[in-house]
Coordinates of C-alpha atoms in Angstrom, one line a residue:
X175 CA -36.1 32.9 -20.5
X176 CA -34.3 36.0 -20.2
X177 CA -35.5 39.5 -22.3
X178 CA -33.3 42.7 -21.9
X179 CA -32.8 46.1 -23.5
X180 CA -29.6 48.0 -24.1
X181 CA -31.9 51.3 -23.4
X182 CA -34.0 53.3 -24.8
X183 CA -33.1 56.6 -26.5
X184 CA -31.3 56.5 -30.2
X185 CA -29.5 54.2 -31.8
X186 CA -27.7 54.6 -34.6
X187 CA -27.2 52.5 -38.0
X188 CA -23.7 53.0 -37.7
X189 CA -23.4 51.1 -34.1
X190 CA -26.7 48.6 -34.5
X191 CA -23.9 45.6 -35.0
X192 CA -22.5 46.6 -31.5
X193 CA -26.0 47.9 -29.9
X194 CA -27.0 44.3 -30.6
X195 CA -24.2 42.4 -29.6
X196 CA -24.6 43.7 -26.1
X197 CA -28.1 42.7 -25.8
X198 CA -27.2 39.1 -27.7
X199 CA -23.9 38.8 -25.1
X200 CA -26.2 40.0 -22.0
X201 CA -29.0 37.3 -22.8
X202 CA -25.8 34.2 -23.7
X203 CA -24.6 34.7 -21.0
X204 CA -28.0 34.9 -18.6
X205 CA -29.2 31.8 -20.4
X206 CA -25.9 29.6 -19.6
X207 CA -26.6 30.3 -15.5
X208 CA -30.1 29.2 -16.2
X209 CA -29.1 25.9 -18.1
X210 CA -26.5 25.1 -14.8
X211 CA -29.6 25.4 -13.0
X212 CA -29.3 28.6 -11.6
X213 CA -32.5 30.8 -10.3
X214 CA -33.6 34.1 -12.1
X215 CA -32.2 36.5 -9.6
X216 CA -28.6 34.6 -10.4
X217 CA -29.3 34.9 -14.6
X218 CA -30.1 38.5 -14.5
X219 CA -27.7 39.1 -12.5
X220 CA -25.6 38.2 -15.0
X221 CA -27.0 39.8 -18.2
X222 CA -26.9 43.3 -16.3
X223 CA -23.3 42.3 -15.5
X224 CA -22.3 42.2 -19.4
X225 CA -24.6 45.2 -20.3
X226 CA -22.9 47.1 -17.8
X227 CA -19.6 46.1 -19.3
X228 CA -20.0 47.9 -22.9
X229 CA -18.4 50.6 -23.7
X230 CA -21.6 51.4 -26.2
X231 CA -24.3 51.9 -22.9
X232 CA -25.3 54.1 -20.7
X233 CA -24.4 51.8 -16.9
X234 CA -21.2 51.1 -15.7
X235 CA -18.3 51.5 -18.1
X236 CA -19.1 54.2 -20.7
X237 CA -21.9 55.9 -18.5
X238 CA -22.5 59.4 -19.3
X239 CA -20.5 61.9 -17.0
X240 CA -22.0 64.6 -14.4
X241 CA -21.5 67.9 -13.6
X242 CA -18.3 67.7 -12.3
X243 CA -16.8 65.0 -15.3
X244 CA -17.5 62.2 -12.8
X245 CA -19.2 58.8 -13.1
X246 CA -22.6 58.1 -10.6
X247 CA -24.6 55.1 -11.2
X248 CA -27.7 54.1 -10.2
X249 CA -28.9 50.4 -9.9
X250 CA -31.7 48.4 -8.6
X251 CA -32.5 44.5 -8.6
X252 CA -35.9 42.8 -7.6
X253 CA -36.6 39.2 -6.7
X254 CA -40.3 38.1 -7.3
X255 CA -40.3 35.3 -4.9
X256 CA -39.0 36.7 -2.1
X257 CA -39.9 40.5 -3.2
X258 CA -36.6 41.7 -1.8
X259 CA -35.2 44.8 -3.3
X260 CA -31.4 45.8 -3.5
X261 CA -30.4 48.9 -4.6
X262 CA -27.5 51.7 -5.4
X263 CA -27.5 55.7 -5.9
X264 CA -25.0 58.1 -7.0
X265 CA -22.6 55.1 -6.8
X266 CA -18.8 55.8 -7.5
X267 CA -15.5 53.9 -7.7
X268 CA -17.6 50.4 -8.8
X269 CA -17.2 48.6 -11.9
X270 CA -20.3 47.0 -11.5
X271 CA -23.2 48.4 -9.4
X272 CA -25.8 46.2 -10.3
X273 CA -23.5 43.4 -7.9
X274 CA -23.6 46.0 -5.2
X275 CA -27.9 46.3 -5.2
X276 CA -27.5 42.2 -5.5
X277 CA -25.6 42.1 -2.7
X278 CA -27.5 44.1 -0.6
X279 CA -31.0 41.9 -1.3
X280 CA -28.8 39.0 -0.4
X281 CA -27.9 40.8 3.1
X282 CA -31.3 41.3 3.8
X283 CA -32.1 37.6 3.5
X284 CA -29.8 37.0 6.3
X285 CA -31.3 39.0 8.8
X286 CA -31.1 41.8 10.9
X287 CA -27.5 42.7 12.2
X288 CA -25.8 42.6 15.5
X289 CA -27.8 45.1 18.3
X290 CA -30.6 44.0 16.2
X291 CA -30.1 46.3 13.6
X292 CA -31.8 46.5 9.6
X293 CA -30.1 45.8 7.5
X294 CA -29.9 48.2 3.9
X295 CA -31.1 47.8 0.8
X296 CA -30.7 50.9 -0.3
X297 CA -27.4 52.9 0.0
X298 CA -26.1 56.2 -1.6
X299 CA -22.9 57.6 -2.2
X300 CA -19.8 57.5 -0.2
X301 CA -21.7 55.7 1.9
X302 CA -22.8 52.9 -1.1
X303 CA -19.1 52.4 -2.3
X304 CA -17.4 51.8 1.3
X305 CA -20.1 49.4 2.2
X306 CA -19.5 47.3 -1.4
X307 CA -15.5 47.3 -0.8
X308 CA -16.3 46.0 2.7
X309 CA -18.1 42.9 1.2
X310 CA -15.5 42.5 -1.3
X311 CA -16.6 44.1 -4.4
X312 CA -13.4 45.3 -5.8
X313 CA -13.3 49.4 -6.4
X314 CA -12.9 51.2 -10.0
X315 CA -11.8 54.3 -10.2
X316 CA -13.7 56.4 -12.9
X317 CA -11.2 57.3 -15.5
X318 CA -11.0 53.4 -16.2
X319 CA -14.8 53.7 -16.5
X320 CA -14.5 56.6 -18.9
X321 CA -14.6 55.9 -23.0
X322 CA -13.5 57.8 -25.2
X323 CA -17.8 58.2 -26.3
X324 CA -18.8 59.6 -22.6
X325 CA -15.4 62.0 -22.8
X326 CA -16.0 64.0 -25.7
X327 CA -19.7 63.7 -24.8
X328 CA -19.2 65.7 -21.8
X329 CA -17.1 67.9 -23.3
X330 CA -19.5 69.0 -25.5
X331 CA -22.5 69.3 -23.3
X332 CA -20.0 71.6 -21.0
X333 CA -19.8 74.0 -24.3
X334 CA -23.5 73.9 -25.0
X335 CA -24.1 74.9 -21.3
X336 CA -21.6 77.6 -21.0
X337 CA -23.5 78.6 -24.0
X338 CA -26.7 78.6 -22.7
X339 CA -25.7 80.5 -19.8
X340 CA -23.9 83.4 -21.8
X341 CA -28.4 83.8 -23.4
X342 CA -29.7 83.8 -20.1
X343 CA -32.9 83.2 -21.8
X344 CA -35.2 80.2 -20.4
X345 CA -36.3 79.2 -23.6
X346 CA -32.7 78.6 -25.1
X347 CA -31.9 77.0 -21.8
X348 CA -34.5 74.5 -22.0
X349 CA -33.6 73.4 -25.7
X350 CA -30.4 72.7 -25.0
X351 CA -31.2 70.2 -22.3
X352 CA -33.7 68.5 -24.1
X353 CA -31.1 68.2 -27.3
X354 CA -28.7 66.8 -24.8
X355 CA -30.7 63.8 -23.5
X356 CA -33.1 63.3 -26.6
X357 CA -29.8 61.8 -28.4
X358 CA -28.5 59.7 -25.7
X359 CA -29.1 56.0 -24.4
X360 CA -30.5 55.7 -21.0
X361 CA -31.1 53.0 -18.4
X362 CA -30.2 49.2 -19.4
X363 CA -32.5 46.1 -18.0
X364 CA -33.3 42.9 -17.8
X365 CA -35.9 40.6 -17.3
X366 CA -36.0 36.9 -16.4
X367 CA -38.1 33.8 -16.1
X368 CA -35.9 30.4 -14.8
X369 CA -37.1 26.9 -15.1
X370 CA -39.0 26.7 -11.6
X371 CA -41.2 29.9 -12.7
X372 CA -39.3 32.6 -10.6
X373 CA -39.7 35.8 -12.0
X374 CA -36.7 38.3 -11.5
X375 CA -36.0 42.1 -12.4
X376 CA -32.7 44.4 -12.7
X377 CA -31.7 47.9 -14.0
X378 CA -28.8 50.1 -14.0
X379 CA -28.2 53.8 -15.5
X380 CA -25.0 56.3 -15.2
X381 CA -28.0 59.4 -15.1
X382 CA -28.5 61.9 -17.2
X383 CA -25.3 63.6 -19.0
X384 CA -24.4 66.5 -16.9
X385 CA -26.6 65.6 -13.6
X386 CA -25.7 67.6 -10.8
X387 CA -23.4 65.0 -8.6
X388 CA -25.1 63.2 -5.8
X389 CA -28.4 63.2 -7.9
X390 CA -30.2 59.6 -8.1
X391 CA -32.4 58.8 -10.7
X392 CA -35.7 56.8 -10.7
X393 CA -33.8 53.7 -12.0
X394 CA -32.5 52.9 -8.2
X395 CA -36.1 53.7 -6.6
X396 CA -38.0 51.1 -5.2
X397 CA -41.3 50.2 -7.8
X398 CA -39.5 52.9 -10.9
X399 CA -36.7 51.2 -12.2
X400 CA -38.0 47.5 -11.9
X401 CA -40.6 45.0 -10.4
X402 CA -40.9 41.0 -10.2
X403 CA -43.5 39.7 -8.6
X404 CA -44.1 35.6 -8.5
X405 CA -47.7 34.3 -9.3
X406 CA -49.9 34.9 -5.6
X407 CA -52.8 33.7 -4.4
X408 CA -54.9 36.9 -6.1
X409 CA -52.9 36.4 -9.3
X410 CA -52.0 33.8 -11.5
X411 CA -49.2 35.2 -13.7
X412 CA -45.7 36.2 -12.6
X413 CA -44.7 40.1 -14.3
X414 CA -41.6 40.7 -14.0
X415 CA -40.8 44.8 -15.7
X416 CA -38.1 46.7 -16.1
X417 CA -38.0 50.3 -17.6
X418 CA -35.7 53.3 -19.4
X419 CA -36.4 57.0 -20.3
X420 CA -36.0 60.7 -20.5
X421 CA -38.2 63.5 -20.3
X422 CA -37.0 67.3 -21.1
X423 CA -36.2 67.7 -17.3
X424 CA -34.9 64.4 -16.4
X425 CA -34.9 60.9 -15.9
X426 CA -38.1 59.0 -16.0
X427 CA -39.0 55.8 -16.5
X428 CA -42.2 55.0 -17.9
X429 CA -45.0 52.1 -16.3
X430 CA -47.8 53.6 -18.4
X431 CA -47.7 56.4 -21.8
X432 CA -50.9 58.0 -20.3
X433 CA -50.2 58.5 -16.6
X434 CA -51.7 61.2 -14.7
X435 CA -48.4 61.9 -13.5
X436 CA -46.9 63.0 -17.1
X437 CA -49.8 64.5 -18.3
X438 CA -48.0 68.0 -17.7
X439 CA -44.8 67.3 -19.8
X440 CA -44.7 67.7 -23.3
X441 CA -42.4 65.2 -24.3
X442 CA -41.9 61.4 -22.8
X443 CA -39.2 59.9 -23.9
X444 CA -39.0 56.1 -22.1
X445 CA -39.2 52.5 -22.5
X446 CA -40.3 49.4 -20.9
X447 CA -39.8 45.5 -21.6
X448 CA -42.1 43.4 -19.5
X449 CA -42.3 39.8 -19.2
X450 CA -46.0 37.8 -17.8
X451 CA -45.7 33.7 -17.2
X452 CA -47.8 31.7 -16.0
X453 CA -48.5 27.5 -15.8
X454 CA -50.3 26.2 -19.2
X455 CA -53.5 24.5 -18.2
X456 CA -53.0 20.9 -19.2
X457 CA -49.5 21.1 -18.0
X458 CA -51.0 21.0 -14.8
X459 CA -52.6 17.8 -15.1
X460 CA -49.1 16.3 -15.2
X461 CA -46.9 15.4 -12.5
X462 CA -43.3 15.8 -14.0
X463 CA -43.9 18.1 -16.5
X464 CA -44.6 21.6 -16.4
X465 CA -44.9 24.3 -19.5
X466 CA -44.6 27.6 -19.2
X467 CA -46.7 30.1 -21.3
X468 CA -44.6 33.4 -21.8
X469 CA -45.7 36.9 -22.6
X470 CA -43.3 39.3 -23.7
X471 CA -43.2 42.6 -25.1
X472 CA -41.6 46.0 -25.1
X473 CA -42.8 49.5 -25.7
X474 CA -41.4 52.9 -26.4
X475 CA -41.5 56.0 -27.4
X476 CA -38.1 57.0 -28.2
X477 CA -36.7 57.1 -31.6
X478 CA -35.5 53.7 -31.0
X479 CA -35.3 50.8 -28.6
X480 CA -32.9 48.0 -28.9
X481 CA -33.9 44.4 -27.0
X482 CA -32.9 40.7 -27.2
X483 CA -34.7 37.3 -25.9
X484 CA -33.4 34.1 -25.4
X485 CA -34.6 30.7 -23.7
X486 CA -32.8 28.3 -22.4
X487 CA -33.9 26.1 -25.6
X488 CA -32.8 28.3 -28.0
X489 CA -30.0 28.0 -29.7
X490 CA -29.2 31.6 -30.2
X491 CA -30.5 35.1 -29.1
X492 CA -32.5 37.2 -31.1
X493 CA -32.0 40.9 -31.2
X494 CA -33.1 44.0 -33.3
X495 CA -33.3 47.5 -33.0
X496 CA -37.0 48.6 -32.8
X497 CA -38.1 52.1 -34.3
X498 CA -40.3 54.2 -34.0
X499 CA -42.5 54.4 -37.7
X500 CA -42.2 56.6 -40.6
X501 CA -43.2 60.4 -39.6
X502 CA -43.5 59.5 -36.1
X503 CA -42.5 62.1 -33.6
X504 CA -40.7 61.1 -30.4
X505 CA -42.0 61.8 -27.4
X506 CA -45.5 62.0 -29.1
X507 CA -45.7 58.4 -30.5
X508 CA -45.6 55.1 -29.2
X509 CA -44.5 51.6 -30.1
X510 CA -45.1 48.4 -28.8
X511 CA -44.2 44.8 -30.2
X512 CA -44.2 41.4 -28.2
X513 CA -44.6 37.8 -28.4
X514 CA -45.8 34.3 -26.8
X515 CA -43.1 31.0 -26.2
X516 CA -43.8 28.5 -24.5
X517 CA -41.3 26.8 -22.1
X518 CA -41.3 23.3 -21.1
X519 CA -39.2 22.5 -17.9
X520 CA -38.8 19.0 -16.3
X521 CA -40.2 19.8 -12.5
X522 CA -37.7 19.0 -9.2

């Protein structure tokens, strides 16, 4: 089963055709690597592969632009079998981060390097795109990464600041940034379950508009932007999570609305899709059958949130735009929706 999110932030009526169609591409084409038989980290993967490709998200083409009217990216991708973690900061000159953080967790399997060295998992920079064109993963240069959307975005942010700066007052300062980032679309996710149980996780975010270059965002850090853990001894499910937000001063990405950690700000703006399996009781009594039971539900606290699910025995994705209720004030409210499938897989 695969569940993903387009990002949390706003949507608007005008592009909830196109919102969805991401998340109902990104979850097709996830689903058609699980029915080959692929694993989960291979399937989501995939869906942050087409997420990463629209024009109407914040990752990879289309990501908001920084400071100096460049594109950085931030990624990060988690196994739950393994627990290996790959991940990108700040990342320039690549279509596709979310392939440079998968490569990198696939590196580490292998190994340490010659002279007995570690190898990374977590790169930056310069120093992130030169190793990804060293392994093959073809560069990008930013204006083909630039839409038309992001252009004029930036363009208009650079106004409000030199604005802001002509006040000089604090208070005017700190309105404009939150009116910036309260209307924009943040980090895009996945989340994925394959037929063996395997639990897999995977984000990727072009920042905040305007970031000052070089800055990385809680969406490539280890534990913020995603987790997937498979079922242990202490546990019996398998969570896989992966998370999107924005707070007045920046990006955050939310694992709880009443953290000790935000209890200072004023206004949380994030998201969260999580996914919890775990083998159905008489399913274990059987010895070539087994049925997964599926938990599944997403949260926010933005003015909207758009998702899509699929399994591999559905015959289409579902998608929809959730929003916040009637009077509710973002930032200050919370919604949270889910579901239960079950999955029935024919064991190896």
């Amino acid at each position: 089963m695969i569940f993903t999110s387009s990002g949390a932030g706003y949507h608007s009526e005008s592009k909830a055709k196109e919102y969805k169609h991401v998340c109902k591409r990104a979850c097709q084409r996830a689903v058609h690597r699980l029915r080959a038989g692929g694993m989960a980290l291979e399937a989501v993967t995939a869906a942050l592969i087409e997420l990463e490709d629209s024009p109407f998200t914040n990752a990879g083409t289309g990501s908001n632009l920084n400071l100096s009217g460049e594109i950085e990216c931030d990624a990060s991708i988690m196994d739950g079998k393994s627990l290996n973690y790959g991940a990108v900061g700040a990342l320039s000159g690549i279509k596709n981060p979310v392939l440079v953080a998968r490569r990198l967790l696939s590196e580490t399997q292998k190994g340490k390097l010659s002279a007995g060295r570690i190898p990374p998992c977590f790169l930056v920079g310069k120093g992130a795109e030169q190793w990804a064109i060293s392994h093959g993963i073809p560069a990008c240069p930013t204006e083909k990464m630039t839409t038309k959307f992001s252009l004029s975005g930036y363009k208009r942010n650079k106004r409000k600041m030199e604005l802001a700066e002509q006040v000089e007052t604090k208070r005017k300062r700190q309105s404009c940034e939150h009116e910036n980032n309260s209307a924009c679309l943040d980090t895009v996710g996945a989340v994925v379950v394959d037929r063996e149980g395997n639990v897999a996780a995977a984000v990727s975010s072009g920042g905040l508009a305007m970031k000052h270059p070089g800055r990385v965002g809680q969406a490539a850090h280890y534990g913020c932007g995603c987790w997937a853990e498979n079922a242990r001894n202490i546990s019996l499910y398998s969570t896989a999570v992966s998370t999107s937000g924005i707070k007045n001063t920046g990006v955050i990405l939310v694992w709880h609305y009443c953290s000790p950690f935000l209890a200072g700000e004023d206004c949380v703006l994030g998201g969260v899709i999580v996914l919890r399996c775990c083998t159905c009781g008489e399913a274990q009594r059987s010895e070539d059958i087994q049925a997964l039971l599926v938990e599944f539900l997403w949260s926010h606290t933005t003015e909207s949130m758009c998702v899509g699910y699929m399994s591999a025995q559905d015959s289409k994705a579902r998608t929809r735009i959730s929003r916040l209720p009637p009077g509710a004030v973002a930032g200050q409210s919370l919604a949270i929706e889910g579901g239960v499938c079950r999955l029935g897989t024919v064991s190896d």
